[in-house]
Amino acid sequence: MASFLARLAGALRMVTLAGPYLFAWFLSDILLTLTIPFSAILPRQTYDFNSKIANFLWTYIHRILLLHKPQISYSGAFKDIPSHESAIVVANHVSWSDFYLVHALAIEKGMLSRCRYFAKSSLKWVPLLGWSFVALGMPLVSRNWTNDQSELEKLFGSMIRNKWPMWLVSYSEGTRYNPQKWQNMKTFAEGKGKKILTHCLYPRTKGFVTCVRHLRNPDSHIKHIYDLTLAYQYTAPPTTTTTTTSSSSTTTTLSTRPTINLTPATIYDTFSMPSLSPPWRFHVHVERFLIKDLPEDDRGVAEWLEKRWLAKDEILKGLDGEWTEFEGLGEVGYFATP
């Protein structure tokens, strides 16, 4: 009965919080769609106006997250990132909730409204939702790079010409990490003679190479790459077993070992649970690089990204063993929660 009441309370909590947010999202999508005709004649003004709408929506949903008391820590080059600096942002992909961790960093650095994500090009045909992505300047790609080339050239041309402040965010693996996709990656890695990663998948490099190629432009205001390693630690509730004999009854409680990135928080969890920490803890490890320091050729850039994923896997292994006590993280801090 208690379990049923807890689930009912969670469902009511989600409806109460998600309903007004979805309504605000719907109205914002209409407004964003209406700005599309102005983007050709007033590109910078339209971009700035739409960024304010994005800031409203993303601040709204982040405040909903904070109501659920998440413990989000950070490490690495967090303090080296200045406020309002544009960058390419690459990250491993674990869950729908990943954007919360990206946004926690973006809020601290004054770039929440300027986050733009690579998304599937098929979404452009979805009324309102897809049109709002177009209005916000999201890169819409099909992963057919012959077809995507003109779309990306147009995007980067506008971005550089108008000096749009931006965090251009890419989940470079192209899909979410889970045991089945890890098994597929293992088979791929064994066939190619590559090292088998433990807590993430190999990145798809073509999109990243294209970004770097365009943003090497001396006129580009985007000079840096941020490499974010996203981690979710989940500790399942203890299990209790009772052994009964003719003369006695013994109850044993067994604690469970925390897991990394196997059971991330879902959209339902982030709206329905009164407290996210425990059972979850969240972490963002940040590295910052100059684009000009990357190899000059496309193959070298692709290999550089793969090496970043090898380093990322080592960070995740350390988090799996010691969480934020892992000495490879450097100084650890925490994002503020209410």
CSV table of N, CA, C and O in Angstrom, one decimal, residues 2 12 34 36 43 45 47 61 122 145 212 228 235 270 285:
chain,number,residue,atom,x,y,z
A,2,ALA,N,1.9,1.2,0.8
A,2,ALA,CA,2.8,2.4,0.9
A,2,ALA,C,3.5,2.6,-0.4
A,2,ALA,O,3.7,3.8,-0.8
A,12,LEU,N,1.4,12.4,-9.4
A,12,LEU,CA,0.8,13.7,-9.2
A,12,LEU,C,1.8,14.8,-9.2
A,12,LEU,O,1.5,15.9,-9.8
A,34,LEU,N,7.3,32.1,-35.1
A,34,LEU,CA,6.9,33.4,-35.7
A,34,LEU,C,8.1,34.3,-36.0
A,34,LEU,O,8.0,35.2,-36.8
A,36,ILE,N,10.9,33.2,-37.4
A,36,ILE,CA,11.7,32.7,-38.5
A,36,ILE,C,11.8,33.6,-39.7
A,36,ILE,O,12.9,33.9,-40.2
A,43,PRO,N,19.3,39.1,-38.5
A,43,PRO,CA,19.8,37.8,-37.9
A,43,PRO,C,20.3,37.9,-36.5
A,43,PRO,O,20.0,37.1,-35.6
A,45,GLN,N,19.7,40.3,-34.1
A,45,GLN,CA,18.6,40.7,-33.2
A,45,GLN,C,17.6,39.5,-33.0
A,45,GLN,O,17.2,39.3,-31.9
A,47,TYR,N,18.4,36.3,-33.3
A,47,TYR,CA,19.2,35.3,-32.5
A,47,TYR,C,19.1,35.7,-31.0
A,47,TYR,O,18.9,34.8,-30.1
A,61,ILE,N,13.0,24.7,-16.5
A,61,ILE,CA,13.1,23.3,-16.2
A,61,ILE,C,14.2,23.0,-15.3
A,61,ILE,O,14.2,22.0,-14.5
A,122,SER,N,15.3,15.3,-39.3
A,122,SER,CA,13.9,15.0,-39.5
A,122,SER,C,13.0,15.8,-38.6
A,122,SER,O,11.8,15.9,-38.9
A,145,TRP,N,26.8,12.9,-44.4
A,145,TRP,CA,27.6,14.1,-44.4
A,145,TRP,C,27.6,14.8,-45.7
A,145,TRP,O,27.9,16.0,-45.8
A,212,VAL,N,35.5,21.6,-36.4
A,212,VAL,CA,36.8,22.1,-36.3
A,212,VAL,C,37.3,22.7,-37.6
A,212,VAL,O,37.9,23.8,-37.6
A,228,LEU,N,33.3,17.6,-21.9
A,228,LEU,CA,32.6,17.3,-20.6
A,228,LEU,C,32.5,15.7,-20.5
A,228,LEU,O,32.0,15.1,-21.4
A,235,THR,N,22.9,4.3,-6.5
A,235,THR,CA,22.9,3.3,-5.4
A,235,THR,C,21.5,2.7,-5.2
A,235,THR,O,20.6,3.5,-4.7
A,270,THR,N,13.2,12.8,-12.7
A,270,THR,CA,13.6,14.2,-12.4
A,270,THR,C,12.3,15.1,-12.2
A,270,THR,O,12.5,16.2,-11.6
A,285,HIS,N,33.0,16.4,-15.3
A,285,HIS,CA,34.4,16.7,-15.3
A,285,HIS,C,34.7,17.5,-16.6
A,285,HIS,O,34.2,17.2,-17.7
